[in-house]
Tab-separated table of C-alpha atoms in Angstrom:
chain	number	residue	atom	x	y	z
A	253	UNK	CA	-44.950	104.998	-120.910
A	254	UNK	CA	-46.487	108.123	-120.760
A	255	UNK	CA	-47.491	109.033	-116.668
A	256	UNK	CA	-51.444	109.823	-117.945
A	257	UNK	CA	-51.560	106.442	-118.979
A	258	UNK	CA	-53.067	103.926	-116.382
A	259	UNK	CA	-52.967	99.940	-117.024
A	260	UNK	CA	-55.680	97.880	-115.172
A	261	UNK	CA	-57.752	94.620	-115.837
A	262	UNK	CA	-61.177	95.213	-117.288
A	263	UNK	CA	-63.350	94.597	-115.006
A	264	UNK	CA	-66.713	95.960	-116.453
A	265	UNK	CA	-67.649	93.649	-119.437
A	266	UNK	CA	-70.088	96.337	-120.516
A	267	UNK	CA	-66.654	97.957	-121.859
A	268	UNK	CA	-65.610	95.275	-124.301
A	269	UNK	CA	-67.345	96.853	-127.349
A	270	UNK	CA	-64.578	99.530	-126.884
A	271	UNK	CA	-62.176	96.622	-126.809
A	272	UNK	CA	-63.520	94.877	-130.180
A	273	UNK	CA	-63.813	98.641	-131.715
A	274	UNK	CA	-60.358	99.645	-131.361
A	275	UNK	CA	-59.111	96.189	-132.552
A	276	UNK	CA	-60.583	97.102	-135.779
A	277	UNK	CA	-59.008	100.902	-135.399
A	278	UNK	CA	-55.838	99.359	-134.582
A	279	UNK	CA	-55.783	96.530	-137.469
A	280	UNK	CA	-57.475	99.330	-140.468
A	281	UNK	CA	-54.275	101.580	-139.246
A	282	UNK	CA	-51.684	98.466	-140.102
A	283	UNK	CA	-50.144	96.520	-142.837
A	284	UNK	CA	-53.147	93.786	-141.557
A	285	UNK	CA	-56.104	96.198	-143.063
A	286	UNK	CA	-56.503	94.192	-145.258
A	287	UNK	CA	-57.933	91.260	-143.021
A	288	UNK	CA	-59.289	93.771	-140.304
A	289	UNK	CA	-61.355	96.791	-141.467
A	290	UNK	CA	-64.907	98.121	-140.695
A	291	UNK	CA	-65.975	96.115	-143.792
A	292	UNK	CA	-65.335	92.722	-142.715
A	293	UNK	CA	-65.857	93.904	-138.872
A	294	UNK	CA	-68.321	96.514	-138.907
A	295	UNK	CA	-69.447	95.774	-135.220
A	296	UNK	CA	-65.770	95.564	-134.286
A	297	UNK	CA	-63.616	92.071	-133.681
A	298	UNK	CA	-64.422	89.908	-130.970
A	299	UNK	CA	-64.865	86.072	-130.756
A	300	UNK	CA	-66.169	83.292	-128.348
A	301	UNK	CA	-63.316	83.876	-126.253
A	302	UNK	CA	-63.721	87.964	-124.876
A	303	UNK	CA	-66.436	86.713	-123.309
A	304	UNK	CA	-65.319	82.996	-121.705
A	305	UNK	CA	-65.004	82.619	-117.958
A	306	UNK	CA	-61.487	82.810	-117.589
A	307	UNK	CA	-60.144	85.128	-119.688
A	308	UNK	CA	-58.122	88.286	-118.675
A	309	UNK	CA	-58.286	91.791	-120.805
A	310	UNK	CA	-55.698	94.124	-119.496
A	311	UNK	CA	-56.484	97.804	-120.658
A	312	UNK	CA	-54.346	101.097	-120.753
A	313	UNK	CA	-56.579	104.125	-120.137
A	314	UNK	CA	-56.097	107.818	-121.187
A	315	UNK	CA	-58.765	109.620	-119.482
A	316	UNK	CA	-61.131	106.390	-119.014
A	317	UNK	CA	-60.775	105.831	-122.983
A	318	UNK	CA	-59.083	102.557	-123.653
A	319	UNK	CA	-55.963	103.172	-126.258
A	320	UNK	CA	-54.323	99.587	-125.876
A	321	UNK	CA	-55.329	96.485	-125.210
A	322	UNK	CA	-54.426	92.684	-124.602
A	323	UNK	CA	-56.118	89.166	-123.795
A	324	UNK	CA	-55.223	86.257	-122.092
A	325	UNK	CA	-57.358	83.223	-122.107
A	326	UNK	CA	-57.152	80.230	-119.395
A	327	UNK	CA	-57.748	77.072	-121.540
A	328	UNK	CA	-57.882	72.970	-121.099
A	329	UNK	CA	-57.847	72.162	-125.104
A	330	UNK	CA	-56.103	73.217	-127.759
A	331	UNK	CA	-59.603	73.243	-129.821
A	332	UNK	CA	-60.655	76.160	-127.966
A	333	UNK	CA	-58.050	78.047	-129.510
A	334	UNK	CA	-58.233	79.477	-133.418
A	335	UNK	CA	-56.630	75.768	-134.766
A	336	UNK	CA	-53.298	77.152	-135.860
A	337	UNK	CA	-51.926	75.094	-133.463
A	338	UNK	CA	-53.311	71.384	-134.659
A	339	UNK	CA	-49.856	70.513	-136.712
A	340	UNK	CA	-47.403	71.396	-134.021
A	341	UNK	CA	-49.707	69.457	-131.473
A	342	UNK	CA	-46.472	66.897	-130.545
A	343	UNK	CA	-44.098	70.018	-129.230
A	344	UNK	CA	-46.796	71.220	-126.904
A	345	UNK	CA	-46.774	70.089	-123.394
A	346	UNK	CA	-49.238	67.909	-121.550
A	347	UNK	CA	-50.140	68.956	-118.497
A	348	UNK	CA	-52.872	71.721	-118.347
A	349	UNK	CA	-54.426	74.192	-118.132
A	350	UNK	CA	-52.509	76.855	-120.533
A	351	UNK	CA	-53.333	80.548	-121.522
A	352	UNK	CA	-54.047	81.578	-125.158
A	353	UNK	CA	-52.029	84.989	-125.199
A	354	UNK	CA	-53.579	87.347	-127.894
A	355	UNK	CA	-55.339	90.458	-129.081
A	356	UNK	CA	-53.058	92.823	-128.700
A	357	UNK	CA	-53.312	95.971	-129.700
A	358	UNK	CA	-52.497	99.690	-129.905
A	359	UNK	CA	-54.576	102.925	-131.085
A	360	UNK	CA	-52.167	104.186	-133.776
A	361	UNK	CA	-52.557	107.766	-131.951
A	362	UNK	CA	-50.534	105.945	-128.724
A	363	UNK	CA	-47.853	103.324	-131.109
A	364	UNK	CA	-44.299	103.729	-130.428
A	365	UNK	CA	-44.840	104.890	-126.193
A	366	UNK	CA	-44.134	101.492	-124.987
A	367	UNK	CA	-48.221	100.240	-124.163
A	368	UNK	CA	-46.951	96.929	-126.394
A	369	UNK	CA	-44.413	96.032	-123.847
A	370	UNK	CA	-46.112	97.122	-121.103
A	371	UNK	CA	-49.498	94.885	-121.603
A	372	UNK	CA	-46.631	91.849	-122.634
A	373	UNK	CA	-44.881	92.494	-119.072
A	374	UNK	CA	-48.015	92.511	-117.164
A	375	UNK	CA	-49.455	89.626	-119.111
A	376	UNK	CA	-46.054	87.674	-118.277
A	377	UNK	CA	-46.122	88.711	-114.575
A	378	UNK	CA	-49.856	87.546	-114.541
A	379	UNK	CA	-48.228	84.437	-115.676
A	380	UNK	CA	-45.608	84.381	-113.313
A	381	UNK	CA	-48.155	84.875	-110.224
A	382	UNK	CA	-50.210	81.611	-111.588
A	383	UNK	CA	-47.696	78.955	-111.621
A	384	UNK	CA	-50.657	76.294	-112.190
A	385	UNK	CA	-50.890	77.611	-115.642
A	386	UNK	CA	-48.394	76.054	-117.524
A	387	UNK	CA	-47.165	77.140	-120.650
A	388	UNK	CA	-48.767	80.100	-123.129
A	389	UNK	CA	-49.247	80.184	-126.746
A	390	UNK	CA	-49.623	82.418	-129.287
A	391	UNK	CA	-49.329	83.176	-132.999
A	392	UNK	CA	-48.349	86.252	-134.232
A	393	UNK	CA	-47.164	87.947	-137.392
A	394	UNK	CA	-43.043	88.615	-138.575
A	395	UNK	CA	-43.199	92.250	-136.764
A	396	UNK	CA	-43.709	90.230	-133.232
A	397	UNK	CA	-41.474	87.386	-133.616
A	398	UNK	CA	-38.254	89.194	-132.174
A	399	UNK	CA	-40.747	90.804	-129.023
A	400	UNK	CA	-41.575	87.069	-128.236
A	401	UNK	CA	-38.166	85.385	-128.334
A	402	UNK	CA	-36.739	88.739	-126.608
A	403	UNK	CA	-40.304	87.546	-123.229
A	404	UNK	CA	-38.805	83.536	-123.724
A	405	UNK	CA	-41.212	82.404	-125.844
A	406	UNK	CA	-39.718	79.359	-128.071
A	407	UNK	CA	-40.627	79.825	-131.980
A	408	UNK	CA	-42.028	76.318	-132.939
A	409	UNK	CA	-42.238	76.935	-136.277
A	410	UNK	CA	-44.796	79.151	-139.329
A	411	UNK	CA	-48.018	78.083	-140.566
A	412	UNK	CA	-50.228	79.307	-143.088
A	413	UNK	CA	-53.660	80.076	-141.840
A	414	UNK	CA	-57.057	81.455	-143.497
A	415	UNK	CA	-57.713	84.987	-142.346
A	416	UNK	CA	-61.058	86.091	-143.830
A	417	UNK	CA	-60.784	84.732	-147.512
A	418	UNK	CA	-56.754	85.131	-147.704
A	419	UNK	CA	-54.021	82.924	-146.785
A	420	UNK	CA	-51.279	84.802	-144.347
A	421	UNK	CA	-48.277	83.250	-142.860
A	422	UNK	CA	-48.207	82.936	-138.419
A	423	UNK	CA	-45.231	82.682	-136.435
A	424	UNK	CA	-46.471	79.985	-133.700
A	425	UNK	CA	-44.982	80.569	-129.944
A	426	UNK	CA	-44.547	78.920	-126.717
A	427	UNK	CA	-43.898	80.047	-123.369
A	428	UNK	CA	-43.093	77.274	-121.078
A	429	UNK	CA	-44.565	79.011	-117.315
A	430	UNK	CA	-42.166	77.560	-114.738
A	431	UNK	CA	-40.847	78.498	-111.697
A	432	UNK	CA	-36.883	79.629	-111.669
A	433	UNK	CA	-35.634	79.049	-107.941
């Protein structure tokens, strides 16, 4: 990762409109434009979660803009999360709470410098620092599936889901959160 580059947690929520803007940049700029564009988004892509007490948006900066960004969200039920997750309800563990690891993305200016790996490792060191979370999921398309398995998440399977007016196939991951001694 380029040295410019800075990675912190957002702490001003007055700067998640960037956040929900360059989601759509990000998405219209990918082989996904045609479920994330201006169109469908034209006040960017956010949801009830950005905003939830207990959720975690890690940013890289290039001169204070935001180029990359990812979200974790601490959660107690799996209806909180998008419902991709309601047939593979009997592999999931009990005991909660869990994070909902998602949102990530890159301005296609900055893809290809290593800000995807970089938000995943500070995501799983966040993780690693709050044992009494304890497991993450996440769904993601093919072009993630190898990242995941490659952090330790466990691939429990695809699922088709609805993604504004078209079906699209999800890769559905776990990441168990426990402590190696």
């Amino acid at each position: 990762m380029d040295s410019n580059l800075k990675v912190k947690l957002l702490s001003d929520k007055s700067r998640l409109q960037e956040i929900y803007d360059l989601r759509v940049n990000a998405y219209e700029n990918s082989e996904q434009l045609a479920h994330v564009n201006k169109t469908v988004y034209p006040n960017g892509w956010s949801d009830d979660l950005d905003e939830k007490e207990g959720v975690f948006h890690w940013v890289i900066m290039d001169n204070n803009q935001i180029v990359a960004s990812a979200r974790l969200v601490i959660l107690e039920s799996l209806e909180e999360t998008d419902g991709e997750f309601e047939d593979h309800i009997f592999l999931l563990p009990l005991e909660r709470p869990f994070v909902y690891w998602s949102r990530l993305v890159v301005h296609p200016d900055y893809r290809k410098k290593g800000l995807r790996i970089e938000l995943d490792k500070i995501r799983k060191k966040f993780l690693s620092e709050n044992l009494q979370i304890k497991f993450a999921l996440t769904s993601a398309v093919e072009t993630r599936h190898k990242h995941l398995l490659k952090l330790g998440f466990e691939h429990l399977g695809n699922v088709m889901c609805d993604w504004n007016k078209t079906s699209r196939e999800f890769g559905l991951f776990l990441y168990k959160n426990i402590e190696i001694v």
